[in-house]
Amino acid sequence: MVVEEYLTGEEASFFCLCDGATALPFGTAQDHKRVGDGDTGPNTGGMGAYSPAPVMTPEMTERTMREIIEPTMRGMANLGAPFAGILFAGLMITDQGPKLIEYNTRFGDPECQVLMMRLKDDLLVLLNAAVDGQLAHMSARWSDEAALTVVMAARGYPGTPEKGSVIRGLDEAAGEGAEIFHAGTAINGGALVANGGRVLNVTATGATVGEAQRRAYAALDRIDWPQGFCRRDIGWRAVEREQAGG
Ligand code: GLY
């Protein structure tokens, strides 16, 4: 018999860059795992994300570092297996504070896309510092702007996606603070085609999550890909919070 604690609250993705001894907080995000609007339907790898995660206040970040990340780093070092790399803590922010659901030792997808839009320093320099055990002397600078990404997926996802449909209009879609990251694409006979489940990440920045959301969907609506689909409500929780003034 397995007895598990049932956690209720808001989920957040919390990242640290680690060099075996030091864990440098490396951004927060929230993703949308369900395929359908209103967080309905089957789970996916993530249909969109935004950063920063409003629920990760400075106090919540400080508690996460003290109660979860730093004990993990100490424990790994004490076991003779100091951890260097990206530590991705999947958190539930409960009434009692942050609780760890899972760790991944990688960036999130699509969380990475929104983090990279906000990172103002050279990622390679920071990764080298992690390899060399130099993170205690480093910091990472982040844009104050919000970033939001919407995943365009191929029909059939998260089941078997249809492959091979032609995607047009990416040059017209990018710009005005929007960038498009490719995930499941390929070139076939000179045409850009879908070649996976999650195919494109249409990403934008803005002064608020609401502004980033408007820019991302404006860019996405310029893409000509009838066989693709997306959620239309990425960022809803943060936008509602902004509209309520919180
Ligand atoms: N978006 C969740 C993950 O990368 O695991």
PDB file of N, CA and C in Angstrom, residues 20-109:
ATOM      1  N   GLY A  20      27.469  21.960  -8.099  1.00  0.00           N
ATOM      2  CA  GLY A  20      27.929  20.974  -7.130  1.00  0.00           C
ATOM      3  C   GLY A  20      27.849  21.513  -5.716  1.00  0.00           C
ATOM      4  N   ALA A  21      28.098  22.826  -5.555  1.00  0.00           N
ATOM      5  CA  ALA A  21      28.045  23.435  -4.226  1.00  0.00           C
ATOM      6  C   ALA A  21      27.024  24.575  -4.173  1.00  0.00           C
ATOM      7  N   THR A  22      27.023  25.395  -5.215  1.00  0.00           N
ATOM      8  CA  THR A  22      26.143  26.569  -5.247  1.00  0.00           C
ATOM      9  C   THR A  22      24.961  26.302  -6.167  1.00  0.00           C
ATOM     10  N   ALA A  23      23.774  26.745  -5.718  1.00  0.00           N
ATOM     11  CA  ALA A  23      22.579  26.704  -6.574  1.00  0.00           C
ATOM     12  C   ALA A  23      22.165  28.150  -6.828  1.00  0.00           C
ATOM     13  N   LEU A  24      22.207  28.546  -8.091  1.00  0.00           N
ATOM     14  CA  LEU A  24      21.850  29.908  -8.484  1.00  0.00           C
ATOM     15  C   LEU A  24      20.410  29.880  -9.007  1.00  0.00           C
ATOM     16  N   PRO A  25      19.470  30.578  -8.318  1.00  0.00           N
ATOM     17  CA  PRO A  25      18.094  30.589  -8.839  1.00  0.00           C
ATOM     18  C   PRO A  25      18.099  31.034 -10.295  1.00  0.00           C
ATOM     19  N   PHE A  26      17.354  30.333 -11.135  1.00  0.00           N
ATOM     20  CA  PHE A  26      17.485  30.558 -12.574  1.00  0.00           C
ATOM     21  C   PHE A  26      16.121  30.692 -13.240  1.00  0.00           C
ATOM     22  N   GLY A  27      15.211  31.378 -12.546  1.00  0.00           N
ATOM     23  CA  GLY A  27      13.942  31.719 -13.172  1.00  0.00           C
ATOM     24  C   GLY A  27      12.797  30.805 -12.774  1.00  0.00           C
ATOM     25  N   THR A  28      11.600  31.345 -12.972  1.00  0.00           N
ATOM     26  CA  THR A  28      10.371  30.616 -12.641  1.00  0.00           C
ATOM     27  C   THR A  28       9.421  30.687 -13.826  1.00  0.00           C
ATOM     28  N   ALA A  29       8.523  29.720 -13.892  1.00  0.00           N
ATOM     29  CA  ALA A  29       7.541  29.707 -14.979  1.00  0.00           C
ATOM     30  C   ALA A  29       6.338  28.876 -14.538  1.00  0.00           C
ATOM     31  N   GLN A  30       5.258  29.016 -15.277  1.00  0.00           N
ATOM     32  CA  GLN A  30       4.101  28.130 -15.088  1.00  0.00           C
ATOM     33  C   GLN A  30       3.693  27.619 -16.457  1.00  0.00           C
ATOM     34  N   ASP A  31       3.442  26.332 -16.540  1.00  0.00           N
ATOM     35  CA  ASP A  31       3.026  25.801 -17.838  1.00  0.00           C
ATOM     36  C   ASP A  31       1.599  25.278 -17.762  1.00  0.00           C
ATOM     37  N   HIS A  32       1.058  24.953 -18.911  1.00  0.00           N
ATOM     38  CA  HIS A  32      -0.314  24.440 -19.019  1.00  0.00           C
ATOM     39  C   HIS A  32      -0.215  23.040 -19.608  1.00  0.00           C
ATOM     40  N   LYS A  33      -0.488  22.035 -18.780  1.00  0.00           N
ATOM     41  CA  LYS A  33      -0.227  20.655 -19.227  1.00  0.00           C
ATOM     42  C   LYS A  33      -1.385  20.042 -20.009  1.00  0.00           C
ATOM     43  N   ARG A  34      -2.613  20.507 -19.756  1.00  0.00           N
ATOM     44  CA  ARG A  34      -3.766  19.884 -20.435  1.00  0.00           C
ATOM     45  C   ARG A  34      -3.895  20.399 -21.867  1.00  0.00           C
ATOM     46  N   VAL A  35      -4.427  19.564 -22.729  1.00  0.00           N
ATOM     47  CA  VAL A  35      -4.473  19.926 -24.154  1.00  0.00           C
ATOM     48  C   VAL A  35      -5.536  20.979 -24.455  1.00  0.00           C
ATOM     49  N   GLY A  36      -6.576  21.060 -23.608  1.00  0.00           N
ATOM     50  CA  GLY A  36      -7.723  21.905 -23.971  1.00  0.00           C
ATOM     51  C   GLY A  36      -7.833  23.166 -23.149  1.00  0.00           C
ATOM     52  N   ASP A  37      -8.526  24.156 -23.717  1.00  0.00           N
ATOM     53  CA  ASP A  37      -8.787  25.404 -22.993  1.00  0.00           C
ATOM     54  C   ASP A  37      -9.468  25.107 -21.662  1.00  0.00           C
ATOM     55  N   GLY A  38      -9.181  25.956 -20.687  1.00  0.00           N
ATOM     56  CA  GLY A  38      -9.752  25.750 -19.365  1.00  0.00           C
ATOM     57  C   GLY A  38      -9.077  24.612 -18.620  1.00  0.00           C
ATOM     58  N   ASP A  39      -7.873  24.234 -19.072  1.00  0.00           N
ATOM     59  CA  ASP A  39      -7.121  23.124 -18.461  1.00  0.00           C
ATOM     60  C   ASP A  39      -7.954  21.850 -18.454  1.00  0.00           C
ATOM     61  N   THR A  40      -8.478  21.497 -19.630  1.00  0.00           N
ATOM     62  CA  THR A  40      -9.283  20.287 -19.781  1.00  0.00           C
ATOM     63  C   THR A  40      -8.594  19.321 -20.752  1.00  0.00           C
ATOM     64  N   GLY A  41      -9.053  18.065 -20.730  1.00  0.00           N
ATOM     65  CA  GLY A  41      -8.553  17.071 -21.687  1.00  0.00           C
ATOM     66  C   GLY A  41      -7.298  16.389 -21.192  1.00  0.00           C
ATOM     67  N   PRO A  42      -6.723  15.541 -22.057  1.00  0.00           N
ATOM     68  CA  PRO A  42      -5.558  14.752 -21.647  1.00  0.00           C
ATOM     69  C   PRO A  42      -4.322  15.598 -21.371  1.00  0.00           C
ATOM     70  N   ASN A  43      -3.422  15.032 -20.593  1.00  0.00           N
ATOM     71  CA  ASN A  43      -2.143  15.691 -20.305  1.00  0.00           C
ATOM     72  C   ASN A  43      -1.250  15.690 -21.540  1.00  0.00           C
ATOM     73  N   THR A  44      -0.423  16.716 -21.630  1.00  0.00           N
ATOM     74  CA  THR A  44       0.565  16.819 -22.718  1.00  0.00           C
ATOM     75  C   THR A  44       1.914  17.126 -22.085  1.00  0.00           C
ATOM     76  N   GLY A  45       2.907  17.318 -22.928  1.00  0.00           N
ATOM     77  CA  GLY A  45       4.196  17.795 -22.409  1.00  0.00           C
ATOM     78  C   GLY A  45       4.140  19.253 -22.008  1.00  0.00           C
ATOM     79  N   GLY A  46       3.084  19.964 -22.420  1.00  0.00           N
ATOM     80  CA  GLY A  46       2.934  21.390 -22.102  1.00  0.00           C
ATOM     81  C   GLY A  46       2.477  22.133 -23.339  1.00  0.00           C
ATOM     82  N   MET A  47       1.366  22.835 -23.219  1.00  0.00           N
ATOM     83  CA  MET A  47       0.774  23.547 -24.368  1.00  0.00           C
ATOM     84  C   MET A  47       1.097  25.035 -24.357  1.00  0.00           C
ATOM     85  N   GLY A  48       1.843  25.477 -23.361  1.00  0.00           N
ATOM     86  CA  GLY A  48       2.222  26.883 -23.289  1.00  0.00           C
ATOM     87  C   GLY A  48       2.740  27.183 -21.901  1.00  0.00           C
ATOM     88  N   ALA A  49       3.396  28.335 -21.765  1.00  0.00           N
ATOM     89  CA  ALA A  49       3.963  28.699 -20.465  1.00  0.00           C
ATOM     90  C   ALA A  49       4.179  30.200 -20.420  1.00  0.00           C
ATOM     91  N   TYR A  50       4.376  30.694 -19.204  1.00  0.00           N
ATOM     92  CA  TYR A  50       4.744  32.094 -19.051  1.00  0.00           C
ATOM     93  C   TYR A  50       5.727  32.221 -17.889  1.00  0.00           C
ATOM     94  N   SER A  51       6.486  33.295 -17.926  1.00  0.00           N
ATOM     95  CA  SER A  51       7.499  33.557 -16.904  1.00  0.00           C
ATOM     96  C   SER A  51       7.543  35.059 -16.668  1.00  0.00           C
ATOM     97  N   PRO A  52       7.756  35.542 -15.431  1.00  0.00           N
ATOM     98  CA  PRO A  52       7.901  34.738 -14.230  1.00  0.00           C
ATOM     99  C   PRO A  52       6.556  34.212 -13.738  1.00  0.00           C
ATOM    100  N   ALA A  53       6.615  33.262 -12.796  1.00  0.00           N
ATOM    101  CA  ALA A  53       5.406  32.727 -12.180  1.00  0.00           C
ATOM    102  C   ALA A  53       5.011  33.673 -11.049  1.00  0.00           C
ATOM    103  N   PRO A  54       3.855  34.357 -11.158  1.00  0.00           N
ATOM    104  CA  PRO A  54       3.486  35.325 -10.121  1.00  0.00           C
ATOM    105  C   PRO A  54       3.430  34.708  -8.720  1.00  0.00           C
ATOM    106  N   VAL A  55       3.113  33.419  -8.654  1.00  0.00           N
ATOM    107  CA  VAL A  55       2.983  32.774  -7.337  1.00  0.00           C
ATOM    108  C   VAL A  55       4.349  32.647  -6.629  1.00  0.00           C
ATOM    109  N   MET A  56       5.434  32.746  -7.413  1.00  0.00           N
ATOM    110  CA  MET A  56       6.777  32.650  -6.809  1.00  0.00           C
ATOM    111  C   MET A  56       7.241  34.043  -6.387  1.00  0.00           C
ATOM    112  N   THR A  57       6.652  34.513  -5.301  1.00  0.00           N
ATOM    113  CA  THR A  57       7.029  35.805  -4.716  1.00  0.00           C
ATOM    114  C   THR A  57       8.445  35.688  -4.154  1.00  0.00           C
ATOM    115  N   PRO A  58       9.108  36.808  -3.831  1.00  0.00           N
ATOM    116  CA  PRO A  58      10.439  36.711  -3.209  1.00  0.00           C
ATOM    117  C   PRO A  58      10.431  35.826  -1.960  1.00  0.00           C
ATOM    118  N   GLU A  59       9.353  35.913  -1.170  1.00  0.00           N
ATOM    119  CA  GLU A  59       9.284  35.086   0.045  1.00  0.00           C
ATOM    120  C   GLU A  59       9.197  33.599  -0.312  1.00  0.00           C
ATOM    121  N   MET A  60       8.394  33.283  -1.319  1.00  0.00           N
ATOM    122  CA  MET A  60       8.232  31.873  -1.714  1.00  0.00           C
ATOM    123  C   MET A  60       9.535  31.340  -2.323  1.00  0.00           C
ATOM    124  N   THR A  61      10.233  32.196  -3.046  1.00  0.00           N
ATOM    125  CA  THR A  61      11.523  31.788  -3.628  1.00  0.00           C
ATOM    126  C   THR A  61      12.532  31.529  -2.514  1.00  0.00           C
ATOM    127  N   GLU A  62      12.542  32.410  -1.526  1.00  0.00           N
ATOM    128  CA  GLU A  62      13.496  32.243  -0.408  1.00  0.00           C
ATOM    129  C   GLU A  62      13.191  30.949   0.348  1.00  0.00           C
ATOM    130  N   ARG A  63      11.903  30.665   0.574  1.00  0.00           N
ATOM    131  CA  ARG A  63      11.533  29.418   1.271  1.00  0.00           C
ATOM    132  C   ARG A  63      11.893  28.196   0.433  1.00  0.00           C
ATOM    133  N   THR A  64      11.684  28.292  -0.876  1.00  0.00           N
ATOM    134  CA  THR A  64      12.002  27.154  -1.759  1.00  0.00           C
ATOM    135  C   THR A  64      13.502  26.860  -1.707  1.00  0.00           C
ATOM    136  N   MET A  65      14.295  27.912  -1.734  1.00  0.00           N
ATOM    137  CA  MET A  65      15.747  27.712  -1.666  1.00  0.00           C
ATOM    138  C   MET A  65      16.120  27.061  -0.331  1.00  0.00           C
ATOM    139  N   ARG A  66      15.588  27.611   0.767  1.00  0.00           N
ATOM    140  CA  ARG A  66      15.997  27.167   2.112  1.00  0.00           C
ATOM    141  C   ARG A  66      15.450  25.777   2.447  1.00  0.00           C
ATOM    142  N   GLU A  67      14.180  25.509   2.062  1.00  0.00           N
ATOM    143  CA  GLU A  67      13.523  24.270   2.517  1.00  0.00           C
ATOM    144  C   GLU A  67      13.690  23.118   1.533  1.00  0.00           C
ATOM    145  N   ILE A  68      13.957  23.423   0.256  1.00  0.00           N
ATOM    146  CA  ILE A  68      13.957  22.352  -0.757  1.00  0.00           C
ATOM    147  C   ILE A  68      15.302  22.261  -1.488  1.00  0.00           C
ATOM    148  N   ILE A  69      15.735  23.359  -2.098  1.00  0.00           N
ATOM    149  CA  ILE A  69      16.910  23.274  -2.988  1.00  0.00           C
ATOM    150  C   ILE A  69      18.202  23.081  -2.182  1.00  0.00           C
ATOM    151  N   GLU A  70      18.406  23.920  -1.178  1.00  0.00           N
ATOM    152  CA  GLU A  70      19.694  23.827  -0.458  1.00  0.00           C
ATOM    153  C   GLU A  70      19.854  22.498   0.279  1.00  0.00           C
ATOM    154  N   PRO A  71      18.807  21.965   0.939  1.00  0.00           N
ATOM    155  CA  PRO A  71      18.969  20.615   1.525  1.00  0.00           C
ATOM    156  C   PRO A  71      19.273  19.553   0.463  1.00  0.00           C
ATOM    157  N   THR A  72      18.696  19.697  -0.720  1.00  0.00           N
ATOM    158  CA  THR A  72      18.984  18.732  -1.790  1.00  0.00           C
ATOM    159  C   THR A  72      20.457  18.813  -2.193  1.00  0.00           C
ATOM    160  N   MET A  73      20.951  20.035  -2.352  1.00  0.00           N
ATOM    161  CA  MET A  73      22.356  20.209  -2.748  1.00  0.00           C
ATOM    162  C   MET A  73      23.281  19.626  -1.678  1.00  0.00           C
ATOM    163  N   ARG A  74      22.970  19.904  -0.416  1.00  0.00           N
ATOM    164  CA  ARG A  74      23.804  19.364   0.668  1.00  0.00           C
ATOM    165  C   ARG A  74      23.740  17.842   0.697  1.00  0.00           C
ATOM    166  N   GLY A  75      22.514  17.314   0.531  1.00  0.00           N
ATOM    167  CA  GLY A  75      22.341  15.860   0.568  1.00  0.00           C
ATOM    168  C   GLY A  75      23.109  15.173  -0.550  1.00  0.00           C
ATOM    169  N   MET A  76      23.051  15.744  -1.749  1.00  0.00           N
ATOM    170  CA  MET A  76      23.780  15.150  -2.875  1.00  0.00           C
ATOM    171  C   MET A  76      25.287  15.182  -2.615  1.00  0.00           C
ATOM    172  N   ALA A  77      25.772  16.319  -2.106  1.00  0.00           N
ATOM    173  CA  ALA A  77      27.211  16.428  -1.828  1.00  0.00           C
ATOM    174  C   ALA A  77      27.612  15.425  -0.748  1.00  0.00           C
ATOM    175  N   ASN A  78      26.773  15.285   0.290  1.00  0.00           N
ATOM    176  CA  ASN A  78      27.096  14.348   1.375  1.00  0.00           C
ATOM    177  C   ASN A  78      27.108  12.901   0.901  1.00  0.00           C
ATOM    178  N   LEU A  79      26.321  12.620  -0.141  1.00  0.00           N
ATOM    179  CA  LEU A  79      26.302  11.256  -0.700  1.00  0.00           C
ATOM    180  C   LEU A  79      27.501  10.994  -1.614  1.00  0.00           C
ATOM    181  N   GLY A  80      28.300  12.021  -1.827  1.00  0.00           N
ATOM    182  CA  GLY A  80      29.439  11.887  -2.746  1.00  0.00           C
ATOM    183  C   GLY A  80      29.037  12.071  -4.195  1.00  0.00           C
ATOM    184  N   ALA A  81      27.855  12.655  -4.431  1.00  0.00           N
ATOM    185  CA  ALA A  81      27.365  12.864  -5.801  1.00  0.00           C
ATOM    186  C   ALA A  81      26.899  14.315  -5.950  1.00  0.00           C
ATOM    187  N   PRO A  82      27.820  15.267  -5.811  1.00  0.00           N
ATOM    188  CA  PRO A  82      27.402  16.676  -5.922  1.00  0.00           C
ATOM    189  C   PRO A  82      26.769  16.933  -7.278  1.00  0.00           C
ATOM    190  N   PHE A  83      25.673  17.710  -7.263  1.00  0.00           N
ATOM    191  CA  PHE A  83      24.933  17.892  -8.514  1.00  0.00           C
ATOM    192  C   PHE A  83      25.357  19.164  -9.236  1.00  0.00           C
ATOM    193  N   ALA A  84      25.735  19.022 -10.488  1.00  0.00           N
ATOM    194  CA  ALA A  84      26.026  20.172 -11.351  1.00  0.00           C
ATOM    195  C   ALA A  84      25.124  20.077 -12.573  1.00  0.00           C
ATOM    196  N   GLY A  85      24.462  21.171 -12.885  1.00  0.00           N
ATOM    197  CA  GLY A  85      23.561  21.188 -14.044  1.00  0.00           C
ATOM    198  C   GLY A  85      22.328  21.994 -13.712  1.00  0.00           C
ATOM    199  N   ILE A  86      21.301  21.783 -14.523  1.00  0.00           N
ATOM    200  CA  ILE A  86      20.028  22.479 -14.293  1.00  0.00           C
ATOM    201  C   ILE A  86      19.145  21.611 -13.401  1.00  0.00           C
ATOM    202  N   LEU A  87      18.726  22.177 -12.292  1.00  0.00           N
ATOM    203  CA  LEU A  87      17.793  21.496 -11.402  1.00  0.00           C
ATOM    204  C   LEU A  87      16.425  22.170 -11.586  1.00  0.00           C
ATOM    205  N   PHE A  88      15.454  21.374 -11.990  1.00  0.00           N
ATOM    206  CA  PHE A  88      14.093  21.857 -12.282  1.00  0.00           C
ATOM    207  C   PHE A  88      13.188  21.261 -11.222  1.00  0.00           C
ATOM    208  N   ALA A  89      12.731  22.115 -10.302  1.00  0.00           N
ATOM    209  CA  ALA A  89      11.833  21.653  -9.241  1.00  0.00           C
ATOM    210  C   ALA A  89      10.396  21.928  -9.673  1.00  0.00           C
ATOM    211  N   GLY A  90       9.604  20.870  -9.767  1.00  0.00           N
ATOM    212  CA  GLY A  90       8.164  21.017  -9.997  1.00  0.00           C
ATOM    213  C   GLY A  90       7.520  21.185  -8.638  1.00  0.00           C
ATOM    214  N   LEU A  91       6.948  22.347  -8.394  1.00  0.00           N
ATOM    215  CA  LEU A  91       6.438  22.676  -7.058  1.00  0.00           C
ATOM    216  C   LEU A  91       4.924  22.766  -7.051  1.00  0.00           C
ATOM    217  N   MET A  92       4.342  22.479  -5.882  1.00  0.00           N
ATOM    218  CA  MET A  92       2.959  22.864  -5.604  1.00  0.00           C
ATOM    219  C   MET A  92       3.033  23.917  -4.507  1.00  0.00           C
ATOM    220  N   ILE A  93       2.458  25.077  -4.783  1.00  0.00           N
ATOM    221  CA  ILE A  93       2.460  26.141  -3.775  1.00  0.00           C
ATOM    222  C   ILE A  93       1.166  25.999  -2.980  1.00  0.00           C
ATOM    223  N   THR A  94       1.288  25.438  -1.799  1.00  0.00           N
ATOM    224  CA  THR A  94       0.120  25.139  -0.959  1.00  0.00           C
ATOM    225  C   THR A  94      -0.051  26.237   0.093  1.00  0.00           C
ATOM    226  N   ASP A  95      -1.133  26.114   0.865  1.00  0.00           N
ATOM    227  CA  ASP A  95      -1.349  27.074   1.966  1.00  0.00           C
ATOM    228  C   ASP A  95      -0.203  27.003   2.973  1.00  0.00           C
ATOM    229  N   GLN A  96       0.450  25.846   3.040  1.00  0.00           N
ATOM    230  CA  GLN A  96       1.573  25.697   3.985  1.00  0.00           C
ATOM    231  C   GLN A  96       2.902  26.129   3.375  1.00  0.00           C
ATOM    232  N   GLY A  97       2.909  26.477   2.110  1.00  0.00           N
ATOM    233  CA  GLY A  97       4.162  26.886   1.474  1.00  0.00           C
ATOM    234  C   GLY A  97       4.521  25.975   0.325  1.00  0.00           C
ATOM    235  N   PRO A  98       5.762  26.061  -0.176  1.00  0.00           N
ATOM    236  CA  PRO A  98       6.151  25.267  -1.348  1.00  0.00           C
ATOM    237  C   PRO A  98       6.376  23.797  -0.993  1.00  0.00           C
ATOM    238  N   LYS A  99       5.835  22.899  -1.831  1.00  0.00           N
ATOM    239  CA  LYS A  99       6.068  21.452  -1.665  1.00  0.00           C
ATOM    240  C   LYS A  99       6.633  20.931  -2.988  1.00  0.00           C
ATOM    241  N   LEU A 100       7.595  20.035  -2.867  1.00  0.00           N
ATOM    242  CA  LEU A 100       8.231  19.473  -4.061  1.00  0.00           C
ATOM    243  C   LEU A 100       7.404  18.301  -4.597  1.00  0.00           C
ATOM    244  N   ILE A 101       7.026  18.364  -5.861  1.00  0.00           N
ATOM    245  CA  ILE A 101       6.342  17.223  -6.498  1.00  0.00           C
ATOM    246  C   ILE A 101       7.363  16.329  -7.185  1.00  0.00           C
ATOM    247  N   GLU A 102       8.287  16.948  -7.935  1.00  0.00           N
ATOM    248  CA  GLU A 102       9.278  16.159  -8.674  1.00  0.00           C
ATOM    249  C   GLU A 102      10.475  17.029  -9.005  1.00  0.00           C
ATOM    250  N   TYR A 103      11.595  16.364  -9.260  1.00  0.00           N
ATOM    251  CA  TYR A 103      12.769  17.034  -9.814  1.00  0.00           C
ATOM    252  C   TYR A 103      13.006  16.518 -11.229  1.00  0.00           C
ATOM    253  N   ASN A 104      13.446  17.406 -12.111  1.00  0.00           N
ATOM    254  CA  ASN A 104      14.030  17.013 -13.392  1.00  0.00           C
ATOM    255  C   ASN A 104      15.411  17.645 -13.452  1.00  0.00           C
ATOM    256  N   THR A 105      16.323  17.015 -14.136  1.00  0.00           N
ATOM    257  CA  THR A 105      17.668  17.598 -14.280  1.00  0.00           C
ATOM    258  C   THR A 105      17.822  18.074 -15.724  1.00  0.00           C
ATOM    259  N   ARG A 106      16.999  19.050 -16.068  1.00  0.00           N
ATOM    260  CA  ARG A 106      16.977  19.629 -17.418  1.00  0.00           C
ATOM    261  C   ARG A 106      16.119  20.877 -17.331  1.00  0.00           C
ATOM    262  N   PHE A 107      16.143  21.692 -18.411  1.00  0.00           N
ATOM    263  CA  PHE A 107      15.162  22.762 -18.522  1.00  0.00           C
ATOM    264  C   PHE A 107      13.793  22.152 -18.806  1.00  0.00           C
ATOM    265  N   GLY A 108      12.731  22.938 -18.619  1.00  0.00           N
ATOM    266  CA  GLY A 108      11.390  22.476 -18.986  1.00  0.00           C
ATOM    267  C   GLY A 108      11.108  22.824 -20.434  1.00  0.00           C
ATOM    268  N   ASP A 109      10.188  22.116 -21.028  1.00  0.00           N
ATOM    269  CA  ASP A 109       9.700  22.423 -22.367  1.00  0.00           C
ATOM    270  C   ASP A 109       8.184  22.511 -22.268  1.00  0.00           C
TER     271      ASP A 109
END
